[in-house]
Amino acid sequence: MIQPSVRSELVSYPIRDIVQEAKRLEKQGTKMIYLNIGDPAPFGFRPPQHILDAAAEALKQNYSGYAPSEGDPELRSTIANYEKVAPEDVFVTSGLSEGIDFLFQALVDPGRNILLPVPTYPLYLTKQRLSYGTIEFYDCDSNFEPDVDNLRKSITKYTRALLVINPNNPTGSVYSRKTLEAIVDIAGEHNLPIISDDAYEKLVFDGEYTNLRTIHKDVPLVSGNSISKNYIYPGARVGYIAFHGEQWSVMKDALQRLCNQRLSVNWEMQRAYMAALKGPHDHIAKFNADLKKRRDILAKRVKEIPGLSLAAPKGAFYAFIKVDGPWKNDAEFVRGLLKEGVVTVPGSGFLPTDKGKYFRVVFLGSPEQINEAMDRVARYMKNSK
Ligand SMILES: Cc1ncc(COP(=O)(O)O)c(C=O)c1O
C-alpha cells in the first residue's frame, strides 16, 4: 500500500466530507435534501446574463493563452478602482480560496499564526495546519459578533495577522461598525495587519454593513473577495486579494512569486469578473430579498422546534444552529439527521468541540425545501428524545 504524506493527513474539508456518507444512504433509497454546500447553482440561482455573455465573448476572442500571473491588467484596474488602491496592489487568484492559500504561504512560518475567529471557515484551519502554524482563535459572543476583549487577550508574539470574515460563514452574522472600529484599534495597538474576507460582501439583507476598507485608517489591510457568491458564479473560480496601506511592498513581491509559480488564472473568467464588477448589479437586491425570505422561514421553524436555537443570520446564506439534546456531539447529531435525508455540516468542522453542539444549514433552498427539511429535523429531534 502506498502511504500518503504526513502533510496530506492535515487536510480536511468537513463541508464536502459529509457527502460521501450521504451518497451511500442515497444509494440505499433515502431521498436527500443537500443543505451542506454554499453553492447557489443547484438551487436554481444563476449568474447575471451579462457576466455569462462576457465569458462567452472572451472565449471567442484571443484569451486562450496564459494570462499575466498577477491577473489581467484591465481586471486589476477595475478591482483597484473598486478597492481604492493601485492596480499593483491587486493579485487575481483562482477564487478567494487560492488567495487564502497564498496569504498563509506568504505570512505564516511554522509556529506562527493568523488569529482566526471561532467559529471559522474551515479552509483557514486547514491552511493554518498546513503552514505548521499554531491554531489560535478569538471568541465571538452569543450573537456571533467578535468579542473584542477576548480578541485583544488572544494576540501573542506569534500572531502575524487578524482575520475578520464579514458577513460570516458559518454564522451569517454581520458585524457592527463599532466592533470593526474596535478591531482596527486593537490591530493598530499591536501593529498587526487585518485580513478581511469579503466573500459575502454584497449579501447583506438585514441592517447596516461596514467594510473594513472604509475604516481601517493606517492599519495594513488585505481585502479578499471573489465572483463566487457576490455574483453567483462559484464555478468561474476567480477572486483576488488587494493590499491596502504602505507596509506591503515585500509581501507583494512574495505574492508575485506565488502567482508566477502557478502561471495564471482562467483568462476568460477574469473577463467575466470584470463585467461583474462593472455592472449592472440589479441581481443583488433580488438575491438578498430571496435570501431574507428564506432566512425568515428557517428562523421561524427553528424557533418552533424544542432543543434548537439560532442567532438569526443577517447576511450570506448560512445559519449556525445550536442543538441541545442527547447526542454525544454534533457529528453524531448530523449523522443521525442524514438518515432522515437532510445533509448539513457538524459545527465541530468550524469550531473546537468544547464550544457546544451546532450544525450549519445552507438556506438557499426553496421555501418548500426549507420547510420539508425542517419537518424532517423536527421529526428527528422528537424521535431522539
Ligand atoms: C468565508 C469564505 N471565504 C472564502 C471562500 C472561498 O470562496 P471561493 O474560493 O469560491 O472564492 C468561501 C467559500 O465558501 C467562504 O465561505
Short mmCIF file of C-alpha atoms and ligand atoms in Angstrom, two decimals:
data_model
loop_
_atom_site.label_atom_id
_atom_site.label_comp_id
_atom_site.label_asym_id
_atom_site.label_seq_id
_atom_site.Cartn_x
_atom_site.Cartn_y
_atom_site.Cartn_z
CA MET A 1 0.00 0.00 0.00
CA ILE A 2 1.38 3.41 -0.95
CA GLN A 3 1.09 5.77 2.02
CA PRO A 4 0.05 9.44 1.72
CA SER A 5 2.37 12.11 3.12
CA VAL A 6 2.02 13.34 6.71
CA ARG A 7 1.20 16.75 5.29
CA SER A 8 -1.76 15.43 3.30
CA GLU A 9 -3.20 13.97 6.51
CA LEU A 10 -3.54 17.55 7.77
CA VAL A 11 -6.12 18.34 5.11
CA SER A 12 -9.82 18.02 5.75
CA TYR A 13 -12.90 19.83 4.45
CA PRO A 14 -15.93 18.93 6.56
CA ILE A 15 -18.40 20.64 4.20
CA ARG A 16 -17.70 18.08 1.48
CA ASP A 17 -16.53 15.18 3.66
CA ILE A 18 -20.14 14.57 4.76
CA VAL A 19 -21.25 13.98 1.15
CA GLN A 20 -19.71 10.51 0.90
CA GLU A 21 -21.93 9.21 3.69
CA ALA A 22 -24.95 10.99 2.17
CA LYS A 23 -24.32 9.36 -1.23
CA ARG A 24 -24.11 5.93 0.41
CA LEU A 25 -27.50 6.43 2.07
CA GLU A 26 -28.95 7.82 -1.15
CA LYS A 27 -27.97 4.59 -2.96
CA GLN A 28 -29.95 2.69 -0.37
CA GLY A 29 -33.02 4.78 -1.20
CA THR A 30 -33.02 7.76 1.22
CA LYS A 31 -34.14 10.92 -0.60
CA MET A 32 -31.66 13.60 0.42
CA ILE A 33 -32.02 17.36 0.80
CA TYR A 34 -28.49 18.79 0.47
CA LEU A 35 -28.07 21.80 2.72
CA ASN A 36 -24.33 21.46 3.20
CA ILE A 37 -22.60 23.37 0.38
CA GLY A 38 -22.89 27.12 -0.14
CA ASP A 39 -23.42 26.86 -3.89
CA PRO A 40 -26.44 28.74 -5.27
CA ALA A 41 -26.42 26.88 -8.64
CA PRO A 42 -28.09 23.60 -7.59
CA PHE A 43 -30.92 25.71 -6.11
CA GLY A 44 -31.60 27.43 -9.43
CA PHE A 45 -29.73 30.70 -8.86
CA ARG A 46 -27.80 31.79 -11.97
CA PRO A 47 -25.13 34.43 -12.61
CA PRO A 48 -26.49 37.59 -14.30
CA GLN A 49 -26.63 37.18 -18.09
CA HIS A 50 -24.14 39.97 -18.87
CA ILE A 51 -21.48 38.11 -16.88
CA LEU A 52 -22.09 34.87 -18.77
CA ASP A 53 -22.04 36.86 -22.04
CA ALA A 54 -18.66 38.35 -21.14
CA ALA A 55 -17.23 34.85 -20.55
CA ALA A 56 -18.68 33.62 -23.86
CA GLU A 57 -17.34 36.66 -25.72
CA ALA A 58 -13.86 36.14 -24.21
CA LEU A 59 -13.90 32.54 -25.44
CA LYS A 60 -14.47 33.81 -28.97
CA GLN A 61 -11.63 36.31 -28.69
CA ASN A 62 -7.94 35.86 -28.13
CA TYR A 63 -7.89 34.81 -24.47
CA SER A 64 -6.56 31.30 -24.97
CA GLY A 65 -3.02 31.95 -23.76
CA TYR A 66 -1.69 32.17 -20.22
CA ALA A 67 -2.89 35.38 -18.63
CA PRO A 68 -0.35 37.54 -16.75
CA SER A 69 0.29 35.69 -13.47
CA GLU A 70 -0.87 38.54 -11.26
CA GLY A 71 -4.04 38.98 -13.32
CA ASP A 72 -5.49 40.56 -16.46
CA PRO A 73 -4.37 44.23 -16.40
CA GLU A 74 -7.87 45.57 -17.07
CA LEU A 75 -9.35 43.41 -14.32
CA ARG A 76 -6.66 44.57 -11.89
CA SER A 77 -7.50 48.20 -12.70
CA THR A 78 -11.22 47.55 -12.26
CA ILE A 79 -10.61 45.90 -8.89
CA ALA A 80 -8.19 48.66 -7.88
CA ASN A 81 -10.87 51.22 -8.67
CA TYR A 82 -13.35 49.33 -6.51
CA GLU A 83 -10.93 48.83 -3.60
CA LYS A 84 -9.42 52.35 -3.87
CA VAL A 85 -5.88 51.01 -4.21
CA ALA A 86 -3.35 50.95 -7.09
CA PRO A 87 -3.52 48.15 -9.71
CA GLU A 88 -0.13 46.86 -8.43
CA ASP A 89 -1.78 46.22 -5.04
CA VAL A 90 -4.14 43.66 -6.59
CA PHE A 91 -3.43 39.96 -7.24
CA VAL A 92 -6.02 37.89 -9.07
CA THR A 93 -6.39 34.34 -7.77
CA SER A 94 -8.33 31.16 -8.57
CA GLY A 95 -11.19 32.00 -6.26
CA LEU A 96 -10.54 33.56 -2.91
CA SER A 97 -9.52 30.05 -1.83
CA GLU A 98 -6.21 30.43 -3.65
CA GLY A 99 -5.81 33.92 -2.22
CA ILE A 100 -6.17 32.45 1.28
CA ASP A 101 -3.60 29.80 0.43
CA PHE A 102 -1.15 32.45 -0.79
CA LEU A 103 -1.66 34.57 2.32
CA PHE A 104 -0.78 31.69 4.58
CA GLN A 105 2.23 30.79 2.45
CA ALA A 106 3.44 34.37 2.45
CA LEU A 107 2.73 35.23 6.11
CA VAL A 108 2.88 32.17 8.32
CA ASP A 109 6.11 30.42 9.28
CA PRO A 110 5.95 27.27 11.46
CA GLY A 111 4.85 28.18 14.98
CA ARG A 112 3.30 31.49 13.87
CA ASN A 113 -0.38 32.03 13.11
CA ILE A 114 -3.16 34.12 11.70
CA LEU A 115 -5.56 34.69 14.59
CA LEU A 116 -8.89 33.20 13.49
CA PRO A 117 -12.42 33.90 14.69
CA VAL A 118 -14.26 30.98 16.21
CA PRO A 119 -16.39 29.66 14.58
CA THR A 120 -14.34 29.95 11.41
CA TYR A 121 -14.47 28.91 7.75
CA PRO A 122 -12.68 25.50 7.68
CA LEU A 123 -10.25 26.35 4.87
CA TYR A 124 -8.46 28.67 7.31
CA LEU A 125 -8.00 25.81 9.77
CA THR A 126 -6.56 23.56 7.09
CA LYS A 127 -4.19 26.24 5.78
CA GLN A 128 -3.04 27.04 9.32
CA ARG A 129 -2.28 23.35 9.88
CA LEU A 130 -0.50 23.04 6.51
CA SER A 131 1.68 26.01 7.43
CA TYR A 132 2.55 24.22 10.68
CA GLY A 133 1.10 27.26 12.38
CA THR A 134 -0.41 27.11 15.84
CA ILE A 135 -4.21 27.06 15.83
CA GLU A 136 -5.24 30.18 17.76
CA PHE A 137 -8.73 31.66 17.99
CA TYR A 138 -10.60 34.67 19.33
CA ASP A 139 -14.14 34.19 20.61
CA CYS A 140 -17.43 35.59 19.43
CA ASP A 141 -20.40 36.40 21.67
CA SER A 142 -23.79 34.66 21.60
CA ASN A 143 -24.82 36.73 18.55
CA PHE A 144 -21.59 35.68 16.82
CA GLU A 145 -20.19 39.21 16.98
CA PRO A 146 -16.41 39.21 17.73
CA ASP A 147 -15.63 39.53 21.44
CA VAL A 148 -13.09 42.33 21.22
CA ASP A 149 -11.74 41.88 24.76
CA ASN A 150 -11.07 38.25 24.02
CA LEU A 151 -9.50 39.24 20.69
CA ARG A 152 -7.10 41.58 22.48
CA LYS A 153 -6.17 38.87 25.01
CA SER A 154 -5.65 36.23 22.31
CA ILE A 155 -2.90 38.12 20.49
CA THR A 156 0.58 36.71 21.18
CA LYS A 157 4.06 37.39 19.85
CA TYR A 158 3.39 34.63 17.32
CA THR A 159 0.34 36.34 15.79
CA ARG A 160 1.05 37.58 12.24
CA ALA A 161 -2.40 38.94 11.35
CA LEU A 162 -6.05 39.08 12.49
CA LEU A 163 -8.75 37.51 10.35
CA VAL A 164 -12.23 39.03 10.02
CA ILE A 165 -14.94 37.23 7.99
CA ASN A 166 -17.82 39.66 7.47
CA PRO A 167 -20.55 38.67 6.57
CA ASN A 168 -19.61 35.46 8.23
CA ASN A 169 -19.51 31.85 7.19
CA PRO A 170 -20.72 29.75 9.06
CA THR A 171 -22.90 32.10 11.17
CA GLY A 172 -24.32 34.65 8.70
CA SER A 173 -23.54 37.38 11.23
CA VAL A 174 -22.78 40.91 10.01
CA TYR A 175 -20.57 42.91 12.34
CA SER A 176 -21.39 46.34 13.69
CA ARG A 177 -19.25 49.31 12.74
CA LYS A 178 -18.39 49.73 16.43
CA THR A 179 -16.94 46.21 16.62
CA LEU A 180 -14.98 46.70 13.40
CA GLU A 181 -13.59 50.01 14.68
CA ALA A 182 -12.52 48.29 17.90
CA ILE A 183 -10.74 45.59 15.87
CA VAL A 184 -8.93 48.28 13.86
CA ASP A 185 -7.82 49.94 17.11
CA ILE A 186 -6.53 46.66 18.54
CA ALA A 187 -4.68 45.83 15.32
CA GLY A 188 -3.16 49.33 15.41
CA GLU A 189 -2.03 48.94 19.05
CA HIS A 190 -0.25 45.69 18.16
CA ASN A 191 0.98 46.78 14.75
CA LEU A 192 -0.77 43.82 13.15
CA PRO A 193 -2.40 43.65 9.73
CA ILE A 194 -6.03 42.67 9.29
CA ILE A 195 -7.25 40.21 6.67
CA SER A 196 -10.83 40.95 5.67
CA ASP A 197 -12.63 38.05 3.98
CA ASP A 198 -15.30 39.82 1.93
CA ALA A 199 -16.56 36.75 0.06
CA TYR A 200 -20.18 37.67 1.01
CA GLU A 201 -19.80 41.45 0.92
CA LYS A 202 -22.89 42.09 -1.25
CA LEU A 203 -25.10 39.58 0.53
CA VAL A 204 -26.49 41.58 3.44
CA PHE A 205 -30.28 41.57 3.84
CA ASP A 206 -30.77 42.86 7.35
CA GLY A 207 -29.28 46.04 8.85
CA GLU A 208 -26.15 48.03 8.18
CA TYR A 209 -22.92 46.78 6.67
CA THR A 210 -19.49 48.37 7.01
CA ASN A 211 -16.46 47.16 5.08
CA LEU A 212 -13.06 47.45 6.75
CA ARG A 213 -11.60 49.14 3.66
CA THR A 214 -13.57 52.26 4.60
CA ILE A 215 -12.42 52.45 8.25
CA HIS A 216 -9.01 50.77 8.56
CA LYS A 217 -7.13 54.10 8.95
CA ASP A 218 -3.39 53.39 8.74
CA VAL A 219 -3.71 49.74 9.78
CA PRO A 220 -2.44 47.48 6.98
CA LEU A 221 -5.35 45.60 5.46
CA VAL A 222 -5.74 42.79 2.96
CA SER A 223 -9.17 42.55 1.33
CA GLY A 224 -10.10 39.17 -0.13
CA ASN A 225 -13.03 38.84 -2.48
CA SER A 226 -14.41 36.77 -5.34
CA ILE A 227 -17.04 36.34 -8.04
CA SER A 228 -18.34 33.15 -6.37
CA LYS A 229 -21.06 34.38 -4.01
CA ASN A 230 -21.43 38.10 -4.69
CA TYR A 231 -22.02 37.44 -8.40
CA ILE A 232 -23.48 33.93 -8.03
CA TYR A 233 -20.72 32.30 -10.10
CA PRO A 234 -18.66 29.93 -7.92
CA GLY A 235 -17.73 27.73 -10.88
CA ALA A 236 -15.84 30.61 -12.51
CA ARG A 237 -13.06 30.29 -9.91
CA VAL A 238 -11.86 33.88 -9.87
CA GLY A 239 -11.10 36.02 -6.86
CA TYR A 240 -8.47 38.45 -5.65
CA ILE A 241 -6.57 39.85 -2.78
CA ALA A 242 -5.93 43.58 -2.54
CA PHE A 243 -3.35 45.20 -0.26
CA HIS A 244 -4.25 48.48 1.43
CA GLY A 245 -1.61 50.65 3.09
CA GLU A 246 2.09 51.38 2.84
CA GLN A 247 3.67 48.39 4.57
CA TRP A 248 3.17 45.68 1.97
CA SER A 249 5.96 46.09 -0.61
CA VAL A 250 7.95 42.96 0.36
CA MET A 251 4.74 40.95 0.80
CA LYS A 252 3.68 41.98 -2.69
CA ASP A 253 6.97 40.56 -4.04
CA ALA A 254 6.13 37.29 -2.25
CA LEU A 255 2.62 37.32 -3.76
CA GLN A 256 4.05 37.89 -7.22
CA ARG A 257 6.31 34.82 -6.80
CA LEU A 258 3.38 32.73 -5.59
CA CYS A 259 1.32 33.85 -8.59
CA ASN A 260 4.20 33.19 -11.01
CA GLN A 261 4.74 29.58 -9.91
CA ARG A 262 1.16 28.63 -10.80
CA LEU A 263 1.25 30.57 -14.09
CA SER A 264 -2.22 32.13 -14.29
CA VAL A 265 -5.94 32.14 -13.58
CA ASN A 266 -8.52 31.25 -16.34
CA TRP A 267 -8.41 34.25 -18.57
CA GLU A 268 -11.97 34.18 -19.90
CA MET A 269 -13.30 34.02 -16.37
CA GLN A 270 -11.23 37.05 -15.44
CA ARG A 271 -13.03 38.89 -18.25
CA ALA A 272 -16.31 37.69 -16.76
CA TYR A 273 -15.30 39.06 -13.34
CA MET A 274 -14.50 42.39 -14.94
CA ALA A 275 -18.02 42.52 -16.40
CA ALA A 276 -19.40 41.56 -13.00
CA LEU A 277 -17.63 44.40 -11.22
CA LYS A 278 -18.61 46.93 -13.86
CA GLY A 279 -22.30 46.03 -13.51
CA PRO A 280 -25.24 46.30 -13.73
CA HIS A 281 -25.73 44.98 -10.22
CA ASP A 282 -29.51 44.52 -10.24
CA HIS A 283 -29.22 40.89 -9.19
CA ILE A 284 -28.02 41.86 -5.72
CA ALA A 285 -31.30 43.36 -4.43
CA LYS A 286 -33.26 40.42 -5.84
CA PHE A 287 -30.88 37.80 -4.40
CA ASN A 288 -30.94 39.48 -0.99
CA ALA A 289 -34.76 39.61 -1.00
CA ASP A 290 -34.82 35.87 -1.78
CA LEU A 291 -32.32 35.18 0.99
CA LYS A 292 -34.26 37.23 3.54
CA LYS A 293 -37.45 35.36 2.76
CA ARG A 294 -35.67 32.03 3.25
CA ARG A 295 -33.95 33.21 6.42
CA ASP A 296 -37.31 34.23 7.88
CA ILE A 297 -38.85 30.83 7.16
CA LEU A 298 -35.86 29.00 8.63
CA ALA A 299 -35.70 31.21 11.74
CA LYS A 300 -39.43 30.69 12.39
CA ARG A 301 -39.12 26.93 12.05
CA VAL A 302 -36.05 26.79 14.33
CA LYS A 303 -37.95 28.75 16.99
CA GLU A 304 -40.77 26.21 16.93
CA ILE A 305 -38.54 23.16 17.46
CA PRO A 306 -37.63 22.42 21.10
CA GLY A 307 -33.87 21.95 21.52
CA LEU A 308 -32.86 24.29 18.68
CA SER A 309 -31.83 27.93 18.88
CA LEU A 310 -30.40 30.43 16.43
CA ALA A 311 -28.86 33.90 16.32
CA ALA A 312 -30.65 34.93 13.12
CA PRO A 313 -28.25 35.48 10.20
CA LYS A 314 -28.21 38.93 8.60
CA GLY A 315 -26.03 38.13 5.63
CA ALA A 316 -24.58 35.31 3.49
CA PHE A 317 -26.76 32.17 3.33
CA TYR A 318 -25.80 30.13 6.37
CA ALA A 319 -27.43 29.50 9.71
CA PHE A 320 -25.39 28.10 12.56
CA ILE A 321 -27.99 26.37 14.72
CA LYS A 322 -27.39 25.36 18.33
CA VAL A 323 -28.63 21.95 19.45
CA ASP A 324 -29.45 20.75 22.93
CA GLY A 325 -30.22 17.09 23.27
CA PRO A 326 -28.98 13.58 23.95
CA TRP A 327 -26.31 13.45 21.23
CA LYS A 328 -22.73 12.87 22.34
CA ASN A 329 -21.52 15.55 19.92
CA ASP A 330 -22.68 17.40 16.83
CA ALA A 331 -21.14 14.86 14.45
CA GLU A 332 -23.45 12.24 15.96
CA PHE A 333 -26.42 14.62 15.56
CA VAL A 334 -25.59 15.29 11.91
CA ARG A 335 -25.05 11.59 11.10
CA GLY A 336 -28.45 10.78 12.60
CA LEU A 337 -30.08 13.59 10.64
CA LEU A 338 -28.54 12.19 7.44
CA LYS A 339 -30.65 9.07 7.92
CA GLU A 340 -33.74 11.34 7.84
CA GLY A 341 -32.50 12.69 4.50
CA VAL A 342 -31.07 16.09 5.48
CA VAL A 343 -27.41 16.84 4.76
CA THR A 344 -25.87 19.52 6.98
CA VAL A 345 -22.39 20.13 8.39
CA PRO A 346 -21.43 19.48 12.03
CA GLY A 347 -20.48 22.64 13.91
CA SER A 348 -17.25 20.98 15.03
CA GLY A 349 -15.97 21.48 11.47
CA PHE A 350 -15.91 25.21 12.24
CA LEU A 351 -15.08 25.37 15.94
CA PRO A 352 -13.38 23.42 18.74
CA THR A 353 -15.65 20.73 20.15
CA ASP A 354 -15.82 22.23 23.68
CA LYS A 355 -17.85 25.20 22.37
CA GLY A 356 -21.20 23.38 22.28
CA LYS A 357 -23.17 21.44 19.68
CA TYR A 358 -24.07 23.19 16.43
CA PHE A 359 -24.88 22.36 12.85
CA ARG A 360 -24.67 24.57 9.78
CA VAL A 361 -27.55 24.80 7.35
CA VAL A 362 -27.42 26.48 3.93
CA PHE A 363 -30.72 28.29 3.31
CA LEU A 364 -30.55 28.62 -0.47
CA GLY A 365 -33.31 26.06 -0.98
CA SER A 366 -36.86 26.96 -2.00
CA PRO A 367 -39.31 27.72 0.83
CA GLU A 368 -40.79 24.23 0.21
CA GLN A 369 -37.37 22.59 0.52
CA ILE A 370 -36.56 24.50 3.70
CA ASN A 371 -39.93 23.59 5.21
CA GLU A 372 -39.54 19.94 4.21
CA ALA A 373 -36.01 19.84 5.67
CA MET A 374 -37.22 21.39 8.92
CA ASP A 375 -40.13 18.92 9.11
CA ARG A 376 -37.52 16.17 8.96
CA VAL A 377 -35.35 17.89 11.59
CA ALA A 378 -38.37 18.25 13.90
CA ARG A 379 -39.27 14.56 13.45
CA TYR A 380 -35.70 13.51 14.11
CA MET A 381 -35.44 15.64 17.26
CA LYS A 382 -38.76 14.27 18.58
CA ASN A 383 -37.83 10.63 17.91
CA SER A 384 -34.42 11.04 19.53
CA LYS A 385 -35.75 12.02 22.96
C1 LIG B 1 -15.76 32.78 4.07
C2 LIG B 1 -15.30 32.23 2.77
N1 LIG B 1 -14.12 32.64 2.29
C3 LIG B 1 -13.65 32.16 1.13
C4 LIG B 1 -14.34 31.24 0.40
C5 LIG B 1 -13.74 30.74 -0.87
O1 LIG B 1 -14.51 31.08 -1.96
P1 LIG B 1 -14.01 31.00 -3.46
O2 LIG B 1 -12.74 30.24 -3.49
O3 LIG B 1 -15.11 30.29 -4.19
O4 LIG B 1 -13.85 32.42 -3.89
C6 LIG B 1 -15.57 30.78 0.87
C7 LIG B 1 -16.32 29.75 0.13
O5 LIG B 1 -17.31 29.21 0.56
C8 LIG B 1 -16.05 31.29 2.09
O6 LIG B 1 -17.22 30.87 2.59
#
